[in-house]
Coordinates of C-alpha atoms (C1' of nucleotides) in Angstrom, one line a residue:
Chain A
M1 CA 97.3 86.4 84.0
G2 CA 95.3 88.3 81.7
T3 CA 96.4 87.0 78.4
A4 CA 92.9 87.9 76.6
V5 CA 93.1 85.9 73.0
G6 CA 90.5 87.9 71.3
G7 CA 92.3 88.8 68.3
E8 CA 91.9 85.5 66.5
R9 CA 88.1 84.6 66.4
S10 CA 85.4 87.2 66.7
V11 CA 83.4 84.8 68.7
P12 CA 84.1 84.6 72.5
R13 CA 85.5 81.6 74.1
Y14 CA 82.8 81.4 76.5
V15 CA 80.2 81.4 73.9
Q16 CA 82.0 78.7 71.9
I17 CA 82.0 76.5 75.0
A18 CA 78.4 77.0 75.8
D19 CA 77.4 76.0 72.1
E20 CA 79.6 73.0 72.3
I21 CA 77.9 71.9 75.7
V22 CA 74.6 72.6 74.2
Q23 CA 75.2 70.8 71.1
Q24 CA 76.2 67.6 73.1
I25 CA 72.8 68.0 74.9
R26 CA 70.9 68.3 71.7
A27 CA 72.9 65.5 69.9
G28 CA 72.2 63.1 72.9
V29 CA 75.7 62.7 74.4
L30 CA 74.2 64.3 77.3
K31 CA 71.0 62.9 78.0
P32 CA 68.0 64.3 80.3
G33 CA 68.9 63.4 83.9
D34 CA 72.6 63.3 83.3
M35 CA 74.9 65.7 85.2
V36 CA 76.7 68.4 83.2
P37 CA 80.8 68.1 84.1
S38 CA 81.4 70.3 87.0
E39 CA 82.8 73.8 86.5
S40 CA 86.1 72.7 87.8
E41 CA 86.4 69.9 85.4
L42 CA 85.3 72.1 82.6
V43 CA 88.0 74.6 83.5
E44 CA 90.6 71.6 83.1
R45 CA 89.1 70.3 80.0
Y46 CA 89.0 73.5 78.2
G47 CA 92.0 74.9 79.7
V48 CA 90.2 78.4 80.7
S49 CA 89.6 80.1 83.8
G50 CA 86.9 79.5 86.0
G51 CA 85.2 82.8 85.1
T52 CA 85.0 81.9 81.6
I53 CA 83.5 78.5 82.4
R54 CA 81.1 80.4 84.6
K55 CA 80.1 82.5 81.8
A56 CA 79.7 79.8 79.6
M57 CA 77.3 77.9 81.8
V58 CA 75.1 81.1 82.1
E59 CA 74.6 80.9 78.4
V60 CA 73.7 77.2 78.8
R61 CA 71.2 77.8 81.3
A62 CA 69.9 80.4 79.2
S63 CA 69.0 77.7 76.6
G64 CA 66.6 76.3 79.1
L65 CA 68.1 72.7 78.6
V66 CA 69.9 72.6 81.8
E67 CA 68.9 73.2 85.5
T68 CA 71.7 74.1 88.1
R69 CA 71.3 73.8 91.8
H70 CA 73.8 75.2 94.3
G71 CA 76.1 72.6 95.8
K72 CA 74.9 69.8 93.4
G73 CA 75.8 70.9 89.9
S74 CA 73.9 71.1 86.7
I75 CA 71.5 68.5 85.4
V76 CA 70.0 68.1 81.9
K77 CA 66.4 68.8 82.2
D78 CA 63.6 66.7 80.9
R79 CA 62.3 68.2 77.7
P80 CA 58.4 67.4 78.2
P81 CA 56.4 68.4 75.2
V82 CA 55.0 71.8 76.0
R83 CA 51.4 72.1 77.0
H84 CA 49.1 73.3 74.4
R85 CA 47.1 76.1 76.3
S86 CA 44.0 76.4 73.9
S87 CA 41.3 79.0 73.9
D88 CA 38.9 76.3 73.7
R89 CA 39.4 75.5 77.2
F90 CA 36.5 78.1 78.3
R91 CA 33.8 76.7 76.0
R92 CA 30.7 75.7 77.9
S93 CA 30.6 72.3 76.4
L94 CA 34.0 71.3 77.5
R95 CA 33.2 72.5 81.0
R96 CA 30.5 69.9 81.5
G97 CA 33.1 66.9 81.6
G98 CA 33.8 67.9 85.5
K99 CA 37.5 68.3 85.2
A100 CA 38.9 71.6 85.4
A101 CA 40.7 72.8 82.4
Y102 CA 44.2 72.4 83.5
L103 CA 44.0 68.8 84.5
A104 CA 42.3 67.8 81.6
E105 CA 44.8 69.5 79.2
S106 CA 47.6 68.0 81.1
E107 CA 46.2 64.7 81.3
Q108 CA 45.8 64.5 77.6
S109 CA 49.3 65.3 76.9
G110 CA 50.3 62.5 79.0
A111 CA 52.0 64.4 82.1
T112 CA 51.2 64.4 85.6
A113 CA 49.4 67.2 86.8
K114 CA 48.9 68.7 90.3
V115 CA 47.4 71.7 91.8
S116 CA 48.6 73.2 95.1
V117 CA 46.0 75.8 96.7
L118 CA 48.3 78.3 98.4
Y119 CA 45.6 80.7 99.8
I120 CA 41.7 81.1 99.6
G121 CA 40.2 84.1 101.4
P122 CA 39.5 87.5 101.6
M123 CA 42.3 90.2 100.3
E124 CA 42.4 93.8 99.3
A125 CA 42.3 94.0 95.8
P126 CA 45.6 94.8 94.1
E127 CA 45.2 97.9 92.0
D128 CA 45.1 96.4 88.6
A129 CA 42.7 93.7 89.7
A130 CA 40.5 96.1 91.3
R131 CA 40.3 98.4 88.2
R132 CA 39.5 95.4 85.9
L133 CA 36.8 94.4 88.6
G134 CA 35.2 98.0 88.4
V135 CA 35.9 98.3 92.3
S136 CA 38.1 100.9 94.1
A137 CA 41.8 99.7 94.9
G138 CA 41.8 98.2 98.3
T139 CA 38.5 96.8 98.3
Q140 CA 37.9 93.4 99.6
V141 CA 37.6 90.6 97.4
L142 CA 38.0 87.0 97.3
A143 CA 41.4 85.9 96.3
R144 CA 42.0 82.1 95.2
R145 CA 45.8 81.7 94.7
R146 CA 47.2 78.4 93.3
L147 CA 50.1 77.0 92.2
Y148 CA 50.2 74.4 89.2
F149 CA 52.6 71.5 88.9
R150 CA 53.3 69.6 85.9
N151 CA 55.5 66.3 86.2
G152 CA 56.5 67.6 89.7
T153 CA 57.8 71.0 88.9
P154 CA 55.8 74.1 89.3
V155 CA 54.9 75.7 85.8
E156 CA 52.5 78.4 86.7
T157 CA 51.2 80.5 89.5
A158 CA 47.3 81.7 89.2
T159 CA 45.5 84.1 91.5
S160 CA 41.8 84.8 90.8
Y161 CA 40.1 87.8 92.4
L162 CA 36.1 87.9 92.6
P163 CA 34.0 90.6 93.9
W164 CA 32.7 89.8 97.5
D165 CA 29.2 90.3 96.6
V166 CA 29.4 87.9 94.0
V167 CA 31.1 85.1 95.9
K168 CA 29.5 85.5 99.4
D169 CA 26.5 83.5 98.6
I170 CA 28.5 80.7 96.9
P171 CA 30.1 78.6 99.3
E172 CA 31.7 76.2 96.8
L173 CA 34.3 79.1 95.8
F174 CA 35.6 79.0 99.2
A175 CA 36.5 75.3 98.9
E176 CA 40.1 74.1 97.6
N177 CA 37.9 71.9 95.1
P178 CA 34.7 74.1 93.8
G179 CA 33.4 70.8 92.1
G180 CA 32.8 69.7 88.7
G181 CA 33.6 72.3 86.0
G182 CA 35.6 74.8 88.5
I183 CA 34.4 78.0 89.6
Y184 CA 33.1 79.3 86.3
A185 CA 30.5 76.3 86.5
R186 CA 29.6 77.4 90.0
L187 CA 29.2 81.2 88.9
E188 CA 26.9 80.1 86.1
D189 CA 24.9 77.7 88.5
H190 CA 24.4 81.0 90.4
G191 CA 22.9 83.0 87.7
H192 CA 26.1 84.6 86.1
E193 CA 26.0 83.7 82.4
F194 CA 29.4 84.5 80.8
A195 CA 29.5 86.3 77.6
E196 CA 33.2 86.4 76.7
F197 CA 36.8 86.0 78.3
V198 CA 39.4 88.4 77.7
E199 CA 42.9 87.5 78.0
T200 CA 46.1 90.0 77.7
L201 CA 49.4 88.3 77.3
Q202 CA 52.8 89.7 78.1
A203 CA 56.4 88.0 77.6
R204 CA 59.1 89.4 79.8
L205 CA 61.9 88.0 82.0
A206 CA 61.3 86.7 85.6
S207 CA 62.2 88.7 88.5
K208 CA 64.5 87.1 91.1
A209 CA 61.3 86.3 93.2
E210 CA 59.3 84.9 90.5
A211 CA 62.0 82.6 89.4
S212 CA 62.4 81.1 92.7
E213 CA 58.8 80.7 92.9
L214 CA 58.6 78.9 89.6
A215 CA 61.8 77.1 90.3
L216 CA 63.4 78.7 87.0
S217 CA 67.1 79.9 86.5
P218 CA 67.2 83.9 86.8
G219 CA 66.8 85.4 83.5
S220 CA 64.1 82.8 82.1
P221 CA 61.2 84.2 80.4
V222 CA 57.9 84.1 81.8
V223 CA 54.3 85.0 80.3
H224 CA 52.0 87.1 82.2
L225 CA 48.5 86.4 81.4
V226 CA 45.6 88.2 82.8
R227 CA 41.9 87.0 82.3
E228 CA 38.8 88.8 82.7
A229 CA 35.6 86.8 82.7
R230 CA 32.6 89.1 81.6
T231 CA 29.1 88.2 81.9
T232 CA 26.2 88.8 79.6
E233 CA 25.3 91.8 82.1
G234 CA 28.7 93.3 81.2
R235 CA 30.3 92.6 84.6
V236 CA 33.6 91.5 85.0
V237 CA 33.1 88.7 88.0
E238 CA 36.4 87.2 87.8
V239 CA 40.1 88.7 87.2
C240 CA 42.8 85.7 87.1
D241 CA 46.3 87.0 87.1
T242 CA 48.6 84.4 86.1
L243 CA 52.4 83.7 85.6
M244 CA 53.8 81.1 83.6
A245 CA 57.2 79.4 82.8
A246 CA 57.4 80.4 79.0
D247 CA 59.1 77.3 77.6
Q248 CA 56.1 75.2 79.1
F249 CA 53.3 76.4 77.2
V250 CA 52.1 77.4 73.7
F251 CA 49.0 79.6 73.5
E252 CA 46.6 79.3 70.8
Y253 CA 43.7 81.4 69.8
R254 CA 41.1 81.1 67.2
I255 CA 39.8 84.7 66.0
P256 CA 36.5 84.5 63.8
A257 CA 36.7 86.5 60.9
A258 CA 33.2 87.6 60.8
G259 CA 32.1 91.1 61.9
Chain B
M1 CA 92.3 90.7 96.9
G2 CA 89.5 88.4 97.1
T3 CA 87.9 89.8 100.4
A4 CA 84.3 88.6 99.3
V5 CA 82.0 90.1 101.8
G6 CA 79.1 87.6 101.6
G7 CA 78.6 86.8 105.0
E8 CA 76.6 90.0 105.9
R9 CA 73.7 90.3 103.5
S10 CA 72.2 87.4 101.7
V11 CA 71.3 89.5 98.7
P12 CA 74.4 89.9 96.4
R13 CA 76.0 93.2 96.3
Y14 CA 75.6 93.2 92.4
V15 CA 71.7 92.9 92.5
Q16 CA 71.5 95.6 95.1
I17 CA 73.6 98.1 92.8
A18 CA 71.5 96.9 89.6
D19 CA 68.1 97.6 91.7
E20 CA 69.5 100.7 92.8
I21 CA 70.2 102.0 88.9
V22 CA 66.8 100.6 87.9
Q23 CA 65.1 102.3 90.9
Q24 CA 66.9 105.7 89.6
I25 CA 65.3 105.1 86.2
R26 CA 62.0 104.3 87.4
A27 CA 61.8 107.3 89.7
G28 CA 62.8 109.5 86.9
V29 CA 66.2 110.3 88.3
L30 CA 67.5 109.0 85.0
K31 CA 65.5 110.0 82.3
P32 CA 65.0 108.5 78.8
G33 CA 68.0 109.6 76.5
D34 CA 70.1 110.2 79.7
M35 CA 73.3 108.1 79.8
V36 CA 73.9 105.7 82.5
P37 CA 77.2 106.5 84.4
S38 CA 80.1 104.6 83.0
E39 CA 81.2 101.4 84.4
S40 CA 84.2 102.7 85.7
E41 CA 82.4 105.7 87.3
L42 CA 80.2 103.1 89.0
V43 CA 83.3 101.3 90.3
E44 CA 84.4 104.4 92.1
R45 CA 80.8 105.5 93.2
Y46 CA 80.0 102.0 94.7
G47 CA 83.5 101.1 95.8
V48 CA 83.5 97.8 94.1
S49 CA 85.5 95.9 91.3
G50 CA 84.9 96.2 87.9
G51 CA 83.6 92.6 87.5
T52 CA 80.9 93.4 90.0
I53 CA 79.7 96.4 88.2
R54 CA 79.7 94.4 85.0
K55 CA 77.4 91.9 86.6
A56 CA 75.1 94.7 87.8
M57 CA 74.9 96.2 84.2
V58 CA 73.8 92.7 82.8
E59 CA 70.9 92.8 85.4
V60 CA 70.0 96.2 84.6
R61 CA 70.2 95.2 80.8
A62 CA 67.7 92.3 81.5
S63 CA 65.1 94.9 82.7
G64 CA 64.7 96.4 79.2
L65 CA 65.2 99.7 80.4
V66 CA 68.6 100.5 79.0
E67 CA 70.3 99.9 75.9
T68 CA 74.3 99.5 75.9
R69 CA 76.5 100.0 73.0
H70 CA 80.2 98.8 72.8
G71 CA 82.4 102.0 72.8
K72 CA 79.7 104.3 74.1
G73 CA 77.9 103.4 77.0
S74 CA 74.4 102.6 78.3
I75 CA 71.5 104.9 77.4
V76 CA 68.0 105.1 79.1
K77 CA 65.5 103.7 76.5
D78 CA 62.4 105.5 75.8
R79 CA 59.4 103.5 77.2
P80 CA 56.8 103.9 74.6
P81 CA 53.3 102.5 75.6
V82 CA 53.5 99.1 74.6
R83 CA 51.2 98.2 71.7
H84 CA 48.2 96.5 72.0
R85 CA 48.0 93.8 69.4
S86 CA 44.3 93.0 69.4
S87 CA 42.5 90.2 67.8
D88 CA 40.1 92.8 66.8
R89 CA 42.7 93.5 64.0
F90 CA 41.4 90.8 61.7
R91 CA 37.8 91.8 61.6
R92 CA 36.5 92.4 58.3
S93 CA 34.9 95.9 59.2
L94 CA 38.2 97.3 60.3
R95 CA 40.0 96.4 57.1
R96 CA 37.9 98.4 55.1
G97 CA 39.5 101.6 56.4
G98 CA 42.4 100.9 53.9
K99 CA 45.4 100.9 56.3
A100 CA 47.1 97.8 57.1
A101 CA 46.4 96.7 61.0
Y102 CA 50.1 97.4 61.9
L103 CA 50.2 101.0 60.8
A104 CA 46.8 101.7 62.0
E105 CA 47.7 100.4 65.4
S106 CA 51.0 101.9 65.7
E107 CA 49.5 105.5 64.9
Q108 CA 46.9 105.3 67.1
S109 CA 49.3 104.8 70.1
G110 CA 51.1 107.8 68.8
A111 CA 54.4 106.4 67.3
T112 CA 55.8 106.4 64.0
A113 CA 55.5 103.3 62.1
K114 CA 57.5 102.0 59.0
V115 CA 57.6 98.8 57.0
S116 CA 60.5 97.5 55.3
V117 CA 60.0 94.8 52.7
L118 CA 63.0 92.5 52.6
Y119 CA 61.7 90.0 50.1
I120 CA 58.6 89.2 47.8
G121 CA 58.9 86.2 45.7
P122 CA 59.0 82.4 45.2
M123 CA 60.7 80.3 48.0
E124 CA 60.6 76.7 48.9
A125 CA 58.2 76.3 51.9
P126 CA 59.7 75.6 55.2
E127 CA 58.6 72.3 56.9
D128 CA 56.3 74.0 59.3
A129 CA 54.7 76.4 56.9
A130 CA 54.4 73.5 54.4
R131 CA 52.6 71.4 56.9
R132 CA 50.3 74.1 57.9
L133 CA 49.3 75.0 54.4
G134 CA 48.8 71.2 53.6
V135 CA 51.6 70.9 51.0
S136 CA 54.5 69.0 50.9
A137 CA 57.9 70.5 52.2
G138 CA 59.9 72.3 49.7
T139 CA 56.9 73.1 47.5
Q140 CA 57.2 76.5 45.7
V141 CA 55.1 79.2 47.6
L142 CA 55.1 82.9 47.5
A143 CA 57.0 84.4 50.3
R144 CA 56.4 88.0 51.6
R145 CA 58.9 88.9 54.2
R146 CA 59.0 92.4 56.1
L147 CA 60.6 93.9 58.8
Y148 CA 58.4 96.4 61.0
F149 CA 59.9 99.4 62.9
R150 CA 58.4 101.5 65.5
N151 CA 60.1 104.8 66.3
G152 CA 63.0 103.9 64.3
T153 CA 63.9 100.7 65.8
P154 CA 62.9 97.1 64.6
V155 CA 60.3 95.5 66.6
E156 CA 59.0 92.6 64.4
T157 CA 59.9 90.5 61.4
A158 CA 57.2 88.9 59.6
T159 CA 57.0 86.4 56.7
S160 CA 53.9 85.1 55.2
Y161 CA 53.8 82.0 52.8
L162 CA 50.8 81.7 50.4
P163 CA 50.3 78.7 48.0
W164 CA 51.3 79.4 44.4
D165 CA 47.9 78.2 42.9
V166 CA 46.4 81.0 45.2
V167 CA 48.5 83.8 44.4
K168 CA 49.3 83.5 40.7
D169 CA 46.1 85.2 39.6
I170 CA 46.6 88.0 42.1
P171 CA 49.2 90.3 40.9
E172 CA 48.8 92.8 43.9
L173 CA 50.3 90.0 46.2
F174 CA 53.5 90.4 44.5
A175 CA 53.7 94.2 44.9
E176 CA 55.2 95.9 47.9
N177 CA 52.1 97.5 48.8
P178 CA 49.1 95.4 48.0
G179 CA 46.4 98.2 48.5
G180 CA 43.9 99.1 50.9
G181 CA 43.0 96.4 53.8
G182 CA 46.2 94.3 52.8
I183 CA 46.8 91.1 51.5
Y184 CA 43.7 89.8 53.2
A185 CA 41.3 92.2 51.3
R186 CA 43.0 91.1 48.1
L187 CA 42.2 87.4 48.9
E188 CA 38.7 88.1 49.7
D189 CA 38.4 90.2 46.3
H190 CA 39.4 86.9 44.7
G191 CA 36.7 84.9 46.3
H192 CA 38.7 83.5 49.3
E193 CA 36.4 84.2 52.1
F194 CA 37.8 84.0 55.6
A195 CA 36.3 81.9 58.3
E196 CA 38.8 82.3 61.1
F197 CA 42.4 83.1 62.0
V198 CA 44.1 80.7 64.2
E199 CA 47.3 82.2 66.0
T200 CA 49.8 80.3 68.1
L201 CA 52.1 82.0 70.4
Q202 CA 55.4 81.0 72.1
A203 CA 57.6 83.1 74.1
R204 CA 61.3 82.3 74.3
L205 CA 64.6 84.0 74.5
A206 CA 66.1 85.3 71.3
S207 CA 69.1 83.5 69.4
K208 CA 72.0 85.2 68.5
A209 CA 70.7 85.8 64.8
E210 CA 67.3 87.0 66.0
A211 CA 68.5 89.2 68.6
S212 CA 70.7 91.3 66.0
E213 CA 68.0 91.3 63.4
L214 CA 65.6 92.9 66.2
A215 CA 68.7 95.1 67.5
L216 CA 67.9 93.3 71.1
S217 CA 70.6 92.6 73.5
P218 CA 71.2 89.0 73.9
G219 CA 69.0 87.1 76.3
S220 CA 66.1 89.3 75.4
P221 CA 62.7 87.5 75.5
V222 CA 60.8 87.5 71.8
V223 CA 57.3 86.2 71.0
H224 CA 57.1 83.8 68.2
L225 CA 53.7 84.1 66.6
V226 CA 52.2 81.8 63.7
R227 CA 49.1 82.5 62.2
E228 CA 46.8 80.6 59.9
A229 CA 44.2 82.2 57.7
R230 CA 41.4 79.5 57.0
T231 CA 38.7 80.2 54.5
T232 CA 35.1 79.0 54.5
E233 CA 36.3 76.1 52.4
G234 CA 38.4 74.9 55.4
R235 CA 41.8 75.9 53.4
V236 CA 44.7 77.5 54.9
V237 CA 45.5 80.2 52.2
E238 CA 48.2 82.2 54.5
V239 CA 50.7 81.2 57.0
C240 CA 52.2 84.2 58.6
D241 CA 55.3 83.4 60.7
T242 CA 56.5 86.5 62.8
L243 CA 59.1 87.1 65.6
M244 CA 58.3 89.9 68.0
A245 CA 60.6 91.8 70.6
A246 CA 58.4 90.8 73.8
D247 CA 58.7 94.1 75.5
Q248 CA 56.8 95.9 72.6
F249 CA 53.7 94.1 72.6
V250 CA 50.7 93.2 74.6
F251 CA 48.6 90.6 73.0
E252 CA 44.6 90.6 73.7
Y253 CA 42.3 88.0 73.0
R254 CA 38.6 87.7 73.0
I255 CA 37.1 84.3 73.7
P256 CA 33.3 84.0 73.4
A257 CA 31.9 81.7 76.1
A258 CA 29.3 80.2 73.9
G259 CA 29.6 76.7 72.6
Chain C
dA1 C1' 85.4 67.0 104.9
dA2 C1' 85.3 67.2 100.4
dG3 C1' 83.0 68.9 96.4
dT4 C1' 80.0 72.2 94.1
dG5 C1' 78.1 76.3 92.4
dG6 C1' 78.1 81.8 93.8
dT7 C1' 80.3 86.1 94.6
dC8 C1' 84.1 89.2 94.5
dT9 C1' 88.6 91.1 93.4
dA10 C1' 92.7 93.3 90.8
dG11 C1' 94.2 93.9 86.8
dA12 C1' 95.2 92.6 81.9
dC13 C1' 94.2 93.4 76.9
dC14 C1' 90.9 94.0 73.2
dA15 C1' 87.6 96.4 70.3
dC16 C1' 84.5 99.9 69.5
dT17 C1' 83.3 105.1 69.6
dA18 C1' 84.3 109.6 69.8
dT19 C1' 87.5 113.8 69.3
Chain D
dT1 C1' 94.2 109.4 71.5
dA2 C1' 91.3 108.9 75.2
dG3 C1' 87.2 106.7 77.4
dT4 C1' 83.9 103.2 76.9
dG5 C1' 82.3 98.4 77.1
dG6 C1' 83.8 93.3 76.2
dT7 C1' 86.8 89.2 77.4
dC8 C1' 89.6 86.8 80.2
dT9 C1' 92.7 85.5 84.3
dA10 C1' 94.1 83.8 88.9
dG11 C1' 92.7 83.3 93.0
dA12 C1' 90.2 84.1 97.4
dC13 C1' 86.0 83.2 100.4
dC14 C1' 81.2 82.0 101.0
dA15 C1' 76.9 78.9 100.9
dC16 C1' 75.3 74.6 100.0
dT17 C1' 74.8 69.4 99.2
dT18 C1' 76.7 65.0 100.0
dT19 C1' 79.4 61.6 102.2

DNA sequence: AAGTGGTCTAGACCACTAT
DNA sequence: TAGTGGTCTAGACCACTTT
């Protein structure tokens, strides 16, 4: 029945249990790849009801140390060193190497990387992208939608929007692999010289749909990053809208003091 | 009893209810300052048990649109236009104005801003800050710890660490108000010319302690930003470690394409 | 079929806030 | 004191995974 201890300690039992489990992971008692004991086993071990264990596991999941799958159980996640996403990645000199920024960065940090192309083709520009491109909402643009994997798990979705008049004469931009240096190199090949990239970031919790696309537990934080690529003529020729699992990325920006 | 509908719709009842409440807020049926109906009232209205409403309200809180206080209820939050934290804030020309970056930015977006100084004085450098400053851990440095408010609620904590040999001859750096242009202006007054600022950002969920310091619901996302201020001599003369409520900030960075 | 997590119930007691 | 959210229970049924 509803005994409800409460009076003794101010910290709730489910938090205590969650902390204990998290500590076991951090201390290495539970190693990456190990299964966390099942909820019914935890009910026995701690002598509490299922609901309490359930709440505790919600907390444990929020720590990001564990991944839970429905009929299976909870498994301790690998803790890959987070990827360093630097503003240097758009420097012209680093594009010459041939590899796209993502693959280069990932392999440098010793992880396997994969890109899966979800869609390349015409699309009516969403409102935000249209505004940034300087066209009216609903105008047809080229969309390039990708899903990025790291060590086999999806970590980032990205959709690039490019004005149709810019892309219509550049067939490489319709290919899955646009060639060495990525789409920015192709755009510069065709006379669009870049002046700067402007990135805006906002962190928030993933929606249900986003969480499932990135294989995150609900309530996981994500970073929403939108990049505008501006040419020396002052035109935005690409808007890239990306959503990233927050625990997989550290962002680095260098800001010159001059001016 | 445990009837457990389940079979009919795949989307759980508590999610449906949460979405309905969130929609009412977004549509303006519930306006900022309004109280959300009490949980027991929602139990009646939706004909479900308390536990289901409870879970729904957890979802609603996760949206960031609502603030819940214990014996009181849930109130619809003001949705101030998020503050645009631009990389321009460190340009020398914008420092001359006299105001510190934070106050200027906030007032520009029509919000009341306040800074509360928590501590200014000597401190043993934490490991991360020491490494970035190029001193050994535990070395004495000057720490300046502040709490920033926006419209009366805390949104950001920031701690600056500066090497003792740099600050010992600059008395203004020990004052609550270091004068026009902030500490960067004072450092330049004393011959430390800045070359660049390097910021690293990571988003994650707030710990229990952090949540209470920033008056956030547990499970709210925060952004951890660390800035290094580098002089033309290649020395890091300040490390600023800040923690921000994620929903209060949009970050903007401009990246030159040259190089 | 057995075991796992996911949803839901109906009711208890506690702690905080108002009056 | 009345009303609110916060914790907890004991048990039900469902959906997914594995054997």
